[in-house]
Short mmCIF file of C-alpha atoms (C1' of nucleotides) in Angstrom, two decimals:
data_model
loop_
_atom_site.label_atom_id
_atom_site.label_comp_id
_atom_site.label_asym_id
_atom_site.label_seq_id
_atom_site.Cartn_x
_atom_site.Cartn_y
_atom_site.Cartn_z
CA MET A 1 -14.15 -30.19 -17.33
CA LYS A 2 -11.81 -31.88 -14.94
CA SER A 3 -12.68 -31.78 -11.27
CA ARG A 4 -10.25 -32.22 -8.41
CA LYS A 5 -11.02 -34.12 -5.26
CA PRO A 6 -11.01 -31.45 -2.56
CA ASP A 7 -8.27 -31.89 0.01
CA PHE A 8 -9.99 -30.15 2.88
CA ILE A 9 -10.22 -30.31 6.60
CA ILE A 10 -13.17 -28.45 8.08
CA LEU A 11 -13.65 -28.17 11.81
CA GLN A 12 -16.63 -26.33 13.21
CA SER A 13 -16.32 -24.96 16.75
CA PRO A 14 -13.56 -27.40 17.64
CA GLY A 15 -12.57 -25.76 20.89
CA ILE A 16 -9.10 -24.29 21.30
CA GLY A 17 -7.46 -27.65 22.00
CA ALA A 18 -8.63 -29.42 18.84
CA GLY A 19 -8.24 -26.18 16.88
CA TYR A 20 -4.64 -25.93 18.03
CA GLN A 21 -3.95 -29.49 16.91
CA ALA A 22 -5.55 -28.96 13.51
CA VAL A 23 -3.66 -25.71 12.92
CA LYS A 24 -0.35 -27.26 13.94
CA GLU A 25 -0.95 -30.15 11.59
CA ALA A 26 -1.95 -27.83 8.72
CA LEU A 27 1.11 -25.62 9.24
CA SER A 28 3.48 -28.58 9.15
CA ARG A 29 1.82 -29.76 5.94
CA ARG A 30 2.04 -26.28 4.40
CA ARG A 31 -1.68 -26.11 3.84
CA ASN A 32 -3.62 -22.93 3.32
CA LEU A 33 -5.38 -22.14 6.54
CA ILE A 34 -8.46 -20.15 7.40
CA ILE A 35 -9.31 -19.65 11.05
CA ILE A 36 -12.42 -17.82 12.11
CA GLY A 37 -12.75 -17.03 15.76
CA ASN A 38 -12.65 -14.61 18.63
CA CYS A 39 -9.13 -13.33 19.10
CA SER A 40 -6.96 -10.46 20.18
CA VAL A 41 -3.86 -9.55 18.22
CA GLU A 42 -0.49 -8.09 19.16
CA TYR A 43 2.08 -6.79 16.74
CA GLN A 44 5.59 -5.70 17.55
CA GLY A 45 8.28 -4.62 15.11
CA ARG A 46 8.56 -1.47 13.01
CA ALA A 47 5.73 -0.20 15.21
CA ARG A 48 3.52 -1.77 17.86
CA SER A 49 -0.18 -2.46 17.77
CA LEU A 50 -2.82 -4.03 19.95
CA LEU A 51 -6.19 -5.23 18.72
CA GLU A 52 -8.80 -5.92 21.37
CA PRO A 53 -10.87 -9.12 21.18
CA GLY A 54 -13.38 -9.64 18.38
CA GLU A 55 -14.34 -12.10 15.66
CA ARG A 56 -11.94 -12.14 12.75
CA ILE A 57 -10.86 -14.16 9.77
CA VAL A 58 -7.24 -15.22 9.88
CA LEU A 59 -5.64 -16.42 6.66
CA VAL A 60 -2.38 -18.33 6.68
CA LYS A 61 -0.94 -19.10 3.28
CA SER A 62 1.28 -21.96 2.25
CA ASP A 63 4.32 -19.66 1.95
CA GLY A 64 3.93 -18.42 5.51
CA ALA A 65 2.09 -15.18 4.84
CA MET A 66 -0.50 -14.35 7.48
CA LEU A 67 -3.40 -11.93 7.36
CA VAL A 68 -5.86 -10.89 10.05
CA HIS A 69 -9.06 -9.50 8.57
CA ARG A 70 -11.82 -7.74 10.43
CA PRO A 71 -15.40 -8.07 9.11
CA THR A 72 -15.05 -4.80 7.20
CA GLY A 73 -12.39 -2.97 5.23
CA SER A 74 -10.30 -4.10 2.32
CA GLU A 75 -7.03 -4.07 4.19
CA PRO A 76 -5.97 -6.55 6.85
CA VAL A 77 -5.77 -5.02 10.32
CA ASN A 78 -2.57 -6.96 10.97
CA TRP A 79 -0.39 -9.06 8.75
CA GLN A 80 2.96 -10.71 8.27
CA PRO A 81 4.57 -11.29 4.87
CA SER A 82 5.58 -14.62 3.42
CA GLY A 83 8.61 -16.45 4.74
CA CYS A 84 7.79 -16.10 8.42
CA ILE A 85 8.22 -18.76 11.05
CA PHE A 86 5.23 -19.91 13.08
CA LYS A 87 5.00 -20.92 16.70
CA SER A 88 1.71 -22.16 18.06
CA THR A 89 1.10 -22.51 21.76
CA LEU A 90 -1.79 -23.87 23.74
CA LEU A 91 -2.52 -21.95 26.92
CA PRO A 92 -5.22 -22.84 29.46
CA GLU A 93 -7.67 -20.34 28.00
CA ALA A 94 -6.24 -19.51 24.59
CA PHE A 95 -4.55 -20.87 21.54
CA VAL A 96 -1.74 -18.55 20.41
CA LEU A 97 -0.54 -18.43 16.82
CA ARG A 98 2.65 -16.44 16.54
CA SER A 99 4.51 -15.48 13.36
CA VAL A 100 8.06 -14.14 13.56
CA ARG A 101 10.52 -12.76 11.05
CA LYS A 102 13.94 -11.13 11.10
CA ASN A 103 14.99 -8.08 9.10
CA PRO A 104 13.00 -6.29 10.07
CA ASP A 105 12.54 -7.97 13.42
CA GLU A 106 8.79 -8.36 13.69
CA SER A 107 6.34 -10.59 15.43
CA LEU A 108 2.60 -11.01 15.17
CA ALA A 109 0.64 -12.96 17.77
CA VAL A 110 -3.01 -13.95 17.55
CA PHE A 111 -4.68 -15.08 20.78
CA PHE A 112 -7.75 -17.18 20.07
CA THR A 113 -10.10 -17.58 22.99
CA GLU A 114 -12.73 -19.18 20.81
CA ILE A 115 -12.48 -20.88 17.45
CA GLN A 116 -15.56 -21.00 15.28
CA LEU A 117 -14.07 -22.58 12.21
CA VAL A 118 -10.80 -24.05 10.99
CA ILE A 119 -10.26 -24.83 7.34
CA ALA A 120 -7.10 -26.41 6.01
CA ALA A 121 -6.93 -26.71 2.25
CA LYS A 122 -4.37 -27.63 -0.35
CA LEU A 123 -4.95 -25.27 -3.25
CA VAL A 124 -3.55 -25.62 -6.76
CA ASP A 125 -3.06 -22.37 -8.62
CA VAL A 126 -0.66 -21.96 -11.50
CA GLY A 127 -2.73 -19.54 -13.60
CA ASP A 128 -0.92 -16.65 -15.25
CA PHE A 129 -1.62 -13.14 -14.08
CA ASN A 130 -1.33 -10.21 -16.46
CA LEU A 131 -1.70 -6.58 -15.57
CA HIS A 132 -1.84 -4.19 -18.50
CA VAL A 133 -0.96 -0.53 -19.03
CA SER A 134 1.38 0.10 -16.19
CA GLU A 135 3.56 3.19 -16.40
CA LYS A 136 6.40 1.05 -17.65
CA GLU A 137 4.24 -0.27 -20.46
CA LEU A 138 3.32 3.27 -21.34
CA GLN A 139 7.02 4.06 -21.61
CA LYS A 140 7.63 1.12 -23.88
CA VAL A 141 4.69 1.89 -26.14
CA ILE A 142 5.70 5.52 -26.50
CA PHE A 143 9.29 4.55 -27.09
CA ALA A 144 8.19 2.13 -29.82
CA GLN A 145 5.62 4.51 -31.33
CA PRO A 146 6.67 8.03 -30.36
CA SER A 147 4.28 9.51 -32.90
CA LEU A 148 1.45 8.59 -30.54
CA LEU A 149 2.83 11.38 -28.36
CA LEU A 150 4.53 13.90 -30.66
CA SER A 151 4.66 13.63 -34.42
CA ASP A 152 8.30 14.68 -34.57
CA LEU A 153 9.74 12.88 -31.56
CA LYS A 154 12.85 10.75 -31.99
CA PRO A 155 13.25 8.91 -28.71
CA ILE A 156 16.76 8.19 -27.46
CA THR A 157 16.06 6.22 -24.33
CA TYR A 158 13.60 5.69 -21.53
CA GLU A 159 14.12 5.36 -17.80
CA LYS A 160 17.24 7.52 -18.16
CA LYS A 161 19.03 8.10 -14.89
CA ILE A 162 20.04 11.71 -14.30
CA GLU A 163 21.08 13.31 -11.04
CA PRO A 164 17.62 14.31 -9.75
CA GLY A 165 15.93 11.00 -10.67
CA PHE A 166 14.73 8.95 -13.62
CA VAL A 167 13.48 10.57 -16.80
CA ASP A 168 10.65 8.58 -18.33
CA ILE A 169 11.27 9.43 -22.00
CA TYR A 170 14.27 11.21 -23.36
CA GLY A 171 14.64 12.19 -27.03
CA LEU A 172 14.98 14.86 -29.68
CA ASP A 173 12.37 16.70 -31.73
CA SER A 174 12.71 17.91 -35.31
CA ALA A 175 13.81 21.36 -34.11
CA GLY A 176 16.77 19.72 -32.38
CA ARG A 177 15.42 20.28 -28.92
CA LEU A 178 16.03 17.79 -26.15
CA VAL A 179 12.64 16.38 -25.19
CA VAL A 180 12.09 15.24 -21.61
CA ALA A 181 8.74 13.58 -21.04
CA GLU A 182 7.27 12.77 -17.64
CA LEU A 183 4.53 10.14 -17.90
CA LYS A 184 1.62 9.67 -15.53
CA ARG A 185 -0.98 6.97 -15.81
CA VAL A 186 -3.27 8.92 -13.51
CA ARG A 187 -4.14 12.59 -13.33
CA ALA A 188 -1.00 14.68 -13.11
CA GLY A 189 -0.74 16.86 -10.04
CA LYS A 190 1.66 19.47 -8.71
CA ALA A 191 4.25 16.87 -7.80
CA ALA A 192 4.54 15.59 -11.36
CA VAL A 193 5.06 19.12 -12.70
CA LEU A 194 7.73 19.88 -10.13
CA GLN A 195 9.49 16.62 -10.87
CA LEU A 196 9.53 17.46 -14.58
CA ALA A 197 10.69 21.01 -13.90
CA LYS A 198 13.52 19.62 -11.80
CA TYR A 199 14.64 17.39 -14.67
CA VAL A 200 14.45 20.24 -17.17
CA GLU A 201 16.43 22.59 -14.95
CA TYR A 202 19.08 19.99 -14.39
CA LEU A 203 19.40 19.17 -18.09
CA LYS A 204 19.64 22.85 -19.07
CA GLY A 205 22.81 22.94 -17.05
CA THR A 206 24.33 19.95 -18.79
CA THR A 207 23.50 20.49 -22.48
CA PRO A 208 23.78 23.36 -24.95
CA LEU A 209 20.54 22.18 -26.57
CA ARG A 210 17.23 23.76 -25.85
CA VAL A 211 15.24 21.57 -23.47
CA ARG A 212 11.55 20.82 -23.90
CA GLY A 213 9.71 19.47 -20.87
CA VAL A 214 6.56 17.54 -21.65
CA LEU A 215 4.09 16.29 -19.07
CA VAL A 216 2.05 13.36 -20.37
CA ALA A 217 -1.08 12.19 -18.58
CA PRO A 218 -4.72 11.34 -19.20
CA GLN A 219 -5.73 14.37 -17.13
CA ILE A 220 -4.28 17.31 -15.26
CA ALA A 221 -5.34 18.58 -11.85
CA LYS A 222 -7.14 21.89 -11.93
CA GLY A 223 -4.88 24.85 -11.31
CA VAL A 224 -1.85 22.85 -12.31
CA GLN A 225 -2.13 23.78 -15.98
CA THR A 226 -1.15 27.37 -15.16
CA MET A 227 1.88 26.09 -13.30
CA VAL A 228 2.89 24.08 -16.37
CA LEU A 229 2.73 27.22 -18.51
CA ALA A 230 4.47 29.39 -15.93
CA LEU A 231 7.39 26.95 -15.85
CA GLY A 232 7.62 26.88 -19.64
CA LEU A 233 6.53 23.26 -19.86
CA GLU A 234 3.93 21.50 -22.01
CA PHE A 235 1.06 19.23 -21.14
CA ILE A 236 -0.05 16.51 -23.54
CA GLN A 237 -3.26 14.68 -22.81
CA ILE A 238 -3.34 11.02 -23.76
CA ASP A 239 -6.10 8.46 -24.03
CA LEU A 240 -5.12 5.42 -21.98
CA LYS A 241 -7.55 3.21 -23.90
CA ARG A 242 -5.74 3.97 -27.16
CA PHE A 243 -2.49 3.00 -25.48
CA ALA A 244 -4.06 -0.14 -24.06
CA GLU A 245 -4.94 -1.11 -27.61
CA SER A 246 -1.35 -0.49 -28.65
CA VAL A 247 -0.19 -2.68 -25.80
CA ALA A 248 -2.64 -5.38 -26.85
CA GLY A 249 -1.43 -5.06 -30.44
CA LYS A 250 2.17 -5.44 -29.35
CA LYS A 251 1.30 -8.45 -27.21
CA ASP A 252 -0.55 -10.06 -30.13
CA ARG A 253 2.42 -9.48 -32.38
CA LYS A 254 4.75 -10.98 -29.82
CA MET A 255 2.48 -13.95 -29.40
CA GLY A 256 2.41 -14.34 -33.19
CA GLU A 257 6.21 -14.32 -33.27
CA PHE A 258 6.22 -16.92 -30.55
CA LEU A 259 3.88 -19.15 -32.48
CA VAL A 260 5.95 -19.02 -35.66
CA MET B 1 -16.19 -16.53 29.26
CA LYS B 2 -19.20 -15.84 27.12
CA SER B 3 -19.67 -17.85 23.96
CA ARG B 4 -21.73 -16.86 20.95
CA LYS B 5 -23.84 -19.25 18.92
CA PRO B 6 -22.11 -19.35 15.54
CA ASP B 7 -24.21 -17.96 12.71
CA PHE B 8 -22.63 -19.91 9.90
CA ILE B 9 -23.54 -21.47 6.62
CA ILE B 10 -21.03 -23.96 5.32
CA LEU B 11 -21.45 -25.61 1.94
CA GLN B 12 -18.91 -28.11 0.74
CA SER B 13 -18.64 -28.64 -3.05
CA PRO B 14 -22.16 -27.30 -3.64
CA GLY B 15 -21.87 -27.04 -7.40
CA ILE B 16 -22.13 -23.67 -9.09
CA GLY B 17 -25.93 -23.54 -8.91
CA ALA B 18 -26.26 -24.06 -5.18
CA GLY B 19 -23.13 -21.99 -4.62
CA TYR B 20 -24.68 -19.13 -6.57
CA GLN B 21 -27.84 -19.30 -4.47
CA ALA B 22 -25.90 -19.33 -1.20
CA VAL B 23 -23.70 -16.41 -2.23
CA LYS B 24 -26.68 -14.36 -3.37
CA GLU B 25 -28.43 -15.00 -0.08
CA ALA B 26 -25.32 -14.14 1.91
CA LEU B 27 -24.77 -10.90 -0.02
CA SER B 28 -28.34 -9.76 0.55
CA ARG B 29 -27.92 -10.47 4.26
CA ARG B 30 -24.60 -8.60 4.36
CA ARG B 31 -22.76 -11.63 5.68
CA ASN B 32 -19.05 -12.11 5.49
CA LEU B 33 -18.37 -14.55 2.70
CA ILE B 34 -15.53 -16.90 1.94
CA ILE B 35 -15.60 -18.75 -1.35
CA ILE B 36 -12.93 -21.27 -2.24
CA GLY B 37 -12.95 -22.56 -5.77
CA ASN B 38 -11.52 -22.69 -9.23
CA CYS B 39 -11.98 -19.35 -10.90
CA SER B 40 -10.60 -16.88 -13.40
CA VAL B 41 -10.65 -13.17 -12.64
CA GLU B 42 -10.99 -10.05 -14.77
CA TYR B 43 -10.35 -6.53 -13.59
CA GLN B 44 -11.02 -3.37 -15.52
CA GLY B 45 -10.66 0.18 -14.31
CA ARG B 46 -7.55 2.21 -13.49
CA ALA B 47 -5.72 -0.64 -15.23
CA ARG B 48 -6.77 -4.00 -16.64
CA SER B 49 -5.83 -7.46 -15.53
CA LEU B 50 -6.61 -11.04 -16.39
CA LEU B 51 -5.99 -13.98 -14.08
CA GLU B 52 -6.14 -17.43 -15.65
CA PRO B 53 -8.03 -20.24 -13.87
CA GLY B 54 -6.79 -21.61 -10.57
CA GLU B 55 -7.92 -22.32 -7.02
CA ARG B 56 -8.28 -19.21 -4.90
CA ILE B 57 -9.82 -17.88 -1.74
CA VAL B 58 -12.30 -15.08 -2.30
CA LEU B 59 -13.26 -12.93 0.67
CA VAL B 60 -16.31 -10.71 0.56
CA LYS B 61 -16.81 -8.51 3.58
CA SER B 62 -20.01 -7.13 5.00
CA ASP B 63 -19.17 -3.61 3.79
CA GLY B 64 -18.77 -4.77 0.20
CA ALA B 65 -15.01 -5.11 0.10
CA MET B 66 -13.80 -8.03 -1.98
CA LEU B 67 -10.42 -9.75 -2.05
CA VAL B 68 -9.11 -12.51 -4.29
CA HIS B 69 -6.21 -14.36 -2.68
CA ARG B 70 -3.94 -16.87 -4.36
CA PRO B 71 -2.42 -19.66 -2.21
CA THR B 72 0.76 -17.61 -1.70
CA GLY B 73 1.68 -13.99 -1.18
CA SER B 74 0.51 -11.52 1.41
CA GLU B 75 -1.27 -9.26 -1.04
CA PRO B 76 -4.49 -10.08 -2.86
CA VAL B 77 -4.05 -10.63 -6.59
CA ASN B 78 -7.25 -8.68 -7.26
CA TRP B 79 -9.51 -6.66 -5.02
CA GLN B 80 -12.20 -4.06 -4.78
CA PRO B 81 -12.62 -1.69 -1.83
CA SER B 82 -15.63 -1.36 0.41
CA GLY B 83 -18.79 0.25 -0.87
CA CYS B 84 -19.01 -1.66 -4.12
CA ILE B 85 -22.13 -3.08 -5.68
CA PHE B 86 -22.36 -6.79 -6.44
CA LYS B 87 -24.01 -8.56 -9.32
CA SER B 88 -24.04 -12.35 -9.36
CA THR B 89 -24.93 -14.27 -12.48
CA LEU B 90 -25.39 -17.97 -13.13
CA LEU B 91 -24.14 -19.09 -16.52
CA PRO B 92 -24.38 -22.66 -17.87
CA GLU B 93 -20.81 -23.46 -16.88
CA ALA B 94 -19.88 -20.74 -14.42
CA PHE B 95 -21.07 -18.62 -11.56
CA VAL B 96 -19.96 -15.01 -11.97
CA LEU B 97 -19.52 -12.67 -9.03
CA ARG B 98 -19.04 -9.11 -10.19
CA SER B 99 -18.24 -6.06 -8.06
CA VAL B 100 -18.62 -2.58 -9.54
CA ARG B 101 -17.89 0.92 -8.30
CA LYS B 102 -17.91 4.44 -9.68
CA ASN B 103 -15.21 7.08 -9.19
CA PRO B 104 -13.03 5.57 -10.24
CA ASP B 105 -15.06 3.42 -12.61
CA GLU B 106 -13.88 -0.08 -11.83
CA SER B 107 -15.22 -3.58 -12.08
CA LEU B 108 -13.94 -6.90 -10.83
CA ALA B 109 -15.43 -10.18 -12.07
CA VAL B 110 -14.72 -13.63 -10.68
CA PHE B 111 -15.77 -16.58 -12.86
CA PHE B 112 -16.16 -19.71 -10.76
CA THR B 113 -16.22 -22.95 -12.73
CA GLU B 114 -16.00 -25.02 -9.59
CA ILE B 115 -16.84 -24.17 -6.00
CA GLN B 116 -15.16 -26.17 -3.28
CA LEU B 117 -16.46 -24.28 -0.29
CA VAL B 118 -18.83 -21.48 0.59
CA ILE B 119 -18.89 -19.99 4.05
CA ALA B 120 -21.30 -17.26 5.08
CA ALA B 121 -20.74 -15.88 8.54
CA LYS B 122 -22.01 -13.04 10.66
CA LEU B 123 -19.04 -11.75 12.61
CA VAL B 124 -19.11 -9.41 15.57
CA ASP B 125 -16.03 -7.28 16.02
CA VAL B 126 -16.01 -4.04 17.95
CA GLY B 127 -12.53 -4.34 19.48
CA ASP B 128 -10.37 -1.23 19.55
CA PHE B 129 -7.27 -1.12 17.41
CA ASN B 130 -4.29 0.93 18.51
CA LEU B 131 -1.13 1.48 16.54
CA HIS B 132 1.64 3.07 18.58
CA VAL B 133 4.63 5.20 17.69
CA SER B 134 3.54 6.37 14.33
CA GLU B 135 5.20 9.51 13.00
CA LYS B 136 2.21 11.48 14.20
CA GLU B 137 2.60 10.11 17.71
CA LEU B 138 6.27 11.00 17.63
CA GLN B 139 5.26 14.56 16.76
CA LYS B 140 2.81 14.73 19.63
CA VAL B 141 5.24 13.26 22.14
CA ILE B 142 8.01 15.65 21.14
CA PHE B 143 5.61 18.55 21.17
CA ALA B 144 4.47 17.58 24.67
CA GLN B 145 8.00 16.79 25.94
CA PRO B 146 10.42 18.74 23.74
CA SER B 147 13.24 18.11 26.18
CA LEU B 148 13.32 14.54 24.92
CA LEU B 149 14.75 16.06 21.75
CA LEU B 150 16.54 19.27 22.72
CA SER B 151 16.90 20.55 26.26
CA ASP B 152 16.16 24.13 25.23
CA LEU B 153 13.40 23.65 22.67
CA LYS B 154 10.19 25.62 23.02
CA PRO B 155 7.83 24.15 20.44
CA ILE B 156 5.36 26.46 18.72
CA THR B 157 3.41 24.03 16.61
CA TYR B 158 3.62 20.74 14.76
CA GLU B 159 2.45 19.77 11.29
CA LYS B 160 2.92 23.40 10.26
CA LYS B 161 2.03 24.05 6.65
CA ILE B 162 4.59 26.11 4.76
CA GLU B 163 4.95 26.47 1.03
CA PRO B 164 7.20 23.46 0.31
CA GLY B 165 5.28 21.06 2.59
CA PHE B 166 4.55 20.24 6.21
CA VAL B 167 7.11 20.90 8.92
CA ASP B 168 6.96 18.23 11.60
CA ILE B 169 8.03 20.34 14.54
CA TYR B 170 8.42 24.09 14.58
CA GLY B 171 9.76 25.99 17.58
CA LEU B 172 12.38 28.25 19.16
CA ASP B 173 15.54 27.44 21.07
CA SER B 174 17.07 29.41 23.93
CA ALA B 175 19.34 31.28 21.50
CA GLY B 176 16.26 32.59 19.73
CA ARG B 177 16.75 30.47 16.66
CA LEU B 178 13.81 29.07 14.75
CA VAL B 179 13.99 25.29 15.07
CA VAL B 180 12.63 23.17 12.26
CA ALA B 181 12.64 19.46 12.99
CA GLU B 182 12.01 16.74 10.44
CA LEU B 183 11.04 13.48 12.11
CA LYS B 184 11.55 10.00 10.71
CA ARG B 185 10.45 6.83 12.42
CA VAL B 186 12.77 4.86 10.18
CA ARG B 187 16.35 5.46 9.07
CA ALA B 188 16.67 8.93 7.54
CA GLY B 189 17.92 8.95 3.95
CA LYS B 190 18.88 11.56 1.41
CA ALA B 191 15.26 12.47 0.77
CA ALA B 192 14.64 13.42 4.40
CA VAL B 193 17.71 15.67 4.43
CA LEU B 194 16.71 17.39 1.21
CA GLN B 195 13.20 17.90 2.50
CA LEU B 196 14.54 19.49 5.67
CA ALA B 197 16.99 21.62 3.67
CA LYS B 198 14.10 22.78 1.50
CA TYR B 199 12.14 23.84 4.58
CA VAL B 200 15.13 25.63 6.08
CA GLU B 201 15.87 27.48 2.84
CA TYR B 202 12.26 28.55 2.53
CA LEU B 203 12.06 29.74 6.12
CA LYS B 204 15.30 31.72 5.85
CA GLY B 205 13.55 33.77 3.22
CA THR B 206 10.57 34.49 5.43
CA THR B 207 12.08 35.27 8.83
CA PRO B 208 14.87 37.48 10.18
CA LEU B 209 15.62 34.80 12.77
CA ARG B 210 18.41 32.32 12.37
CA VAL B 211 17.02 28.96 11.30
CA ARG B 212 18.15 25.66 12.78
CA GLY B 213 17.29 22.53 10.81
CA VAL B 214 17.19 19.34 12.85
CA LEU B 215 16.79 15.88 11.41
CA VAL B 216 15.41 13.43 13.97
CA ALA B 217 15.52 9.69 13.36
CA PRO B 218 16.59 6.44 15.03
CA GLN B 219 19.29 6.04 12.42
CA ILE B 220 20.85 7.83 9.47
CA ALA B 221 21.81 6.27 6.14
CA LYS B 222 25.53 5.97 5.53
CA GLY B 223 27.00 8.89 3.63
CA VAL B 224 24.04 11.06 4.50
CA GLN B 225 25.64 12.39 7.68
CA THR B 226 28.18 14.33 5.58
CA MET B 227 25.33 15.81 3.59
CA VAL B 228 23.67 16.94 6.81
CA LEU B 229 26.84 18.72 7.88
CA ALA B 230 27.50 20.19 4.44
CA LEU B 231 24.02 21.72 4.43
CA GLY B 232 24.50 23.17 7.91
CA LEU B 233 21.88 20.91 9.47
CA GLU B 234 21.93 18.73 12.59
CA PHE B 235 21.11 15.09 13.11
CA ILE B 236 19.66 13.90 16.40
CA GLN B 237 19.43 10.20 17.01
CA ILE B 238 16.44 9.04 19.01
CA ASP B 239 15.52 5.79 20.65
CA LEU B 240 12.08 4.74 19.50
CA LYS B 241 11.59 2.50 22.50
CA ARG B 242 12.01 5.42 24.85
CA PHE B 243 9.37 7.30 22.87
CA ALA B 244 7.09 4.29 22.90
CA GLU B 245 7.28 4.39 26.67
CA SER B 246 6.42 8.06 26.63
CA VAL B 247 3.46 7.29 24.40
CA ALA B 248 2.36 4.60 26.82
CA GLY B 249 2.78 7.03 29.71
CA LYS B 250 0.67 9.61 27.95
CA LYS B 251 -2.03 7.05 27.21
CA ASP B 252 -2.07 5.96 30.83
CA ARG B 253 -2.41 9.53 31.99
CA LYS B 254 -5.22 10.10 29.54
CA MET B 255 -6.95 6.97 30.71
CA GLY B 256 -6.53 8.16 34.29
CA GLU B 257 -8.12 11.48 33.43
CA PHE B 258 -10.97 9.60 31.84
CA LEU B 259 -11.53 7.51 34.93
CA VAL B 260 -11.71 10.51 37.29
"C1'" DT C 1 21.75 -5.68 0.39
"C1'" DG C 2 20.34 -1.14 -0.39
"C1'" DC C 3 18.09 2.44 -3.04
"C1'" DT C 4 14.51 4.41 -6.09
"C1'" DA C 5 10.10 4.86 -8.01
"C1'" DA C 6 5.41 2.92 -8.88
"C1'" DA C 7 1.00 1.07 -7.08
"C1'" DT C 8 -5.83 -0.73 -9.51
"C1'" DC C 9 -1.48 1.53 -3.86
"C1'" DT C 10 -5.08 2.48 0.73
"C1'" DC C 11 -6.38 5.56 4.30
"C1'" DG C 12 -7.30 9.74 6.56
"C1'" DA C 13 -7.66 14.56 7.18
"C1'" DA C 14 -7.93 19.21 5.63
"C1'" DC C 15 -9.72 22.37 2.51
"C1'" DG D 1 -15.45 16.00 -3.74
"C1'" DT D 2 -10.53 17.02 -4.20
"C1'" DT D 3 -5.96 17.22 -2.65
"C1'" DC D 4 -2.17 16.00 -0.01
"C1'" DG D 5 0.86 13.19 2.68
"C1'" DA D 6 1.74 8.95 5.46
"C1'" DG D 7 2.05 3.94 5.63
"C1'" DG D 8 4.38 -1.70 9.97
"C1'" DT D 9 3.00 0.89 3.20
"C1'" DT D 10 4.34 -3.41 -0.49
"C1'" DT D 11 6.53 -4.53 -4.65
"C1'" DA D 12 9.55 -4.59 -8.51
"C1'" DG D 13 13.78 -3.32 -10.80
"C1'" DC D 14 18.76 -2.28 -10.52
"C1'" DA D 15 23.37 -1.01 -8.72
#
DNA sequence: TGCTAAATCTCGAAC
DNA sequence: GTTCGAGGTTTAGCA
């Protein structure tokens, strides 16, 4: 196991002057920065916000992204995306870290009156990230193996653009009907049914074929099943785990091809 | 200026054994935790993901929220919301931090093979957070001062539930017409117009009154103006800054009432 | 650049 | 607990 010499700067309770210097230095070196301290925060841009003083964790990433985290909650209370420009200022009683971007015009300012900790670190991270079984992957799997959905489905295309939106799966069944499938990775609700109905209605006006609207999801919200029937649509329940296995199988095959 | 004695534990390159001990201790004490180290990450739940090894910043908050941040990007690569249950395990070559929750059934596991830094901190943060000029605030301001929108508007209610959705503002004008206003804080697009049209069509079927559909936004997407006219609707441009001032005014008044 | 739809969306409120 | 809609949504994929 190879170990890397840590490239860290750690300052404990440096005071706002030394903290300011360390942050400025870290920003110019494009280090990852963690600042813990008492601060208030102002945001101005698409909206405005004001956060009264308190102890927070401020993350500044090497690409310029900035996050202000309170001690609880999974979401940052304030943030700025990557690609922003920083301005740090030392005032008599506070160190101000300001991040600005254009389009949209937004600015985030953190006023530190007390700094408990500054960490500047150079992190190396080139690991691959893979997320499986997105809706798009579902589309591809069903397109490649339509029998997983309907035994007699001959898919024509997926992600087909029609006037009201994008149809997930578009094909023909053995009875010559046009099949329009709306896929949901999560429980299908009213909105999904209405979307499908919209597609079906539109297509009825553009083709002489009979149109078959199929809602595909692992689950359907209660009460929505009756709506499906009332609108002359179908609901097909799928098992995401089975599809995940199909995705894995496809990936393995692809990897095998790559290795040949 | 009052200063608080920092309640910190800082461990630099503790090794996975000592790191494991420190993390376990910090979790049991409900501290905020920052772990920097080389790790791989597995997520399983609504989807699945696998993140290959690399150096990351892992945040664990006192309410059980957990975030895995790569050195770039404003969003965490993996996360788990607050209220999760942690299980930490020490393996021969890795320290595993696992967060589990039910409903939905999800688990996130971080495998540290190297720990560069562990910080456990007790943070105090009770500062108020105020976000101004949200869509809801717009509604309230217009409801309180309808003349900002239309000189002759008598609002009846806002956030009115009708069959196709929620009408932002609902009122009468001096000509006795039912006014339905759809508010957008950002540039209004096709979707906003269609939503408004849907509301107007629905209401025409439920009232003998004439119905006046008003789209309210700081800007309108190009080409959408013609659609507004074609559908017999109106577009009213507003200045968000003016409304922000009204919001501020309202807040001041409220604060004044509070102080009396 | 702009638009559309998805997201492990998250968050809150109403029912 | 479920559902529904908003969000400084963000993000990714195309036209």
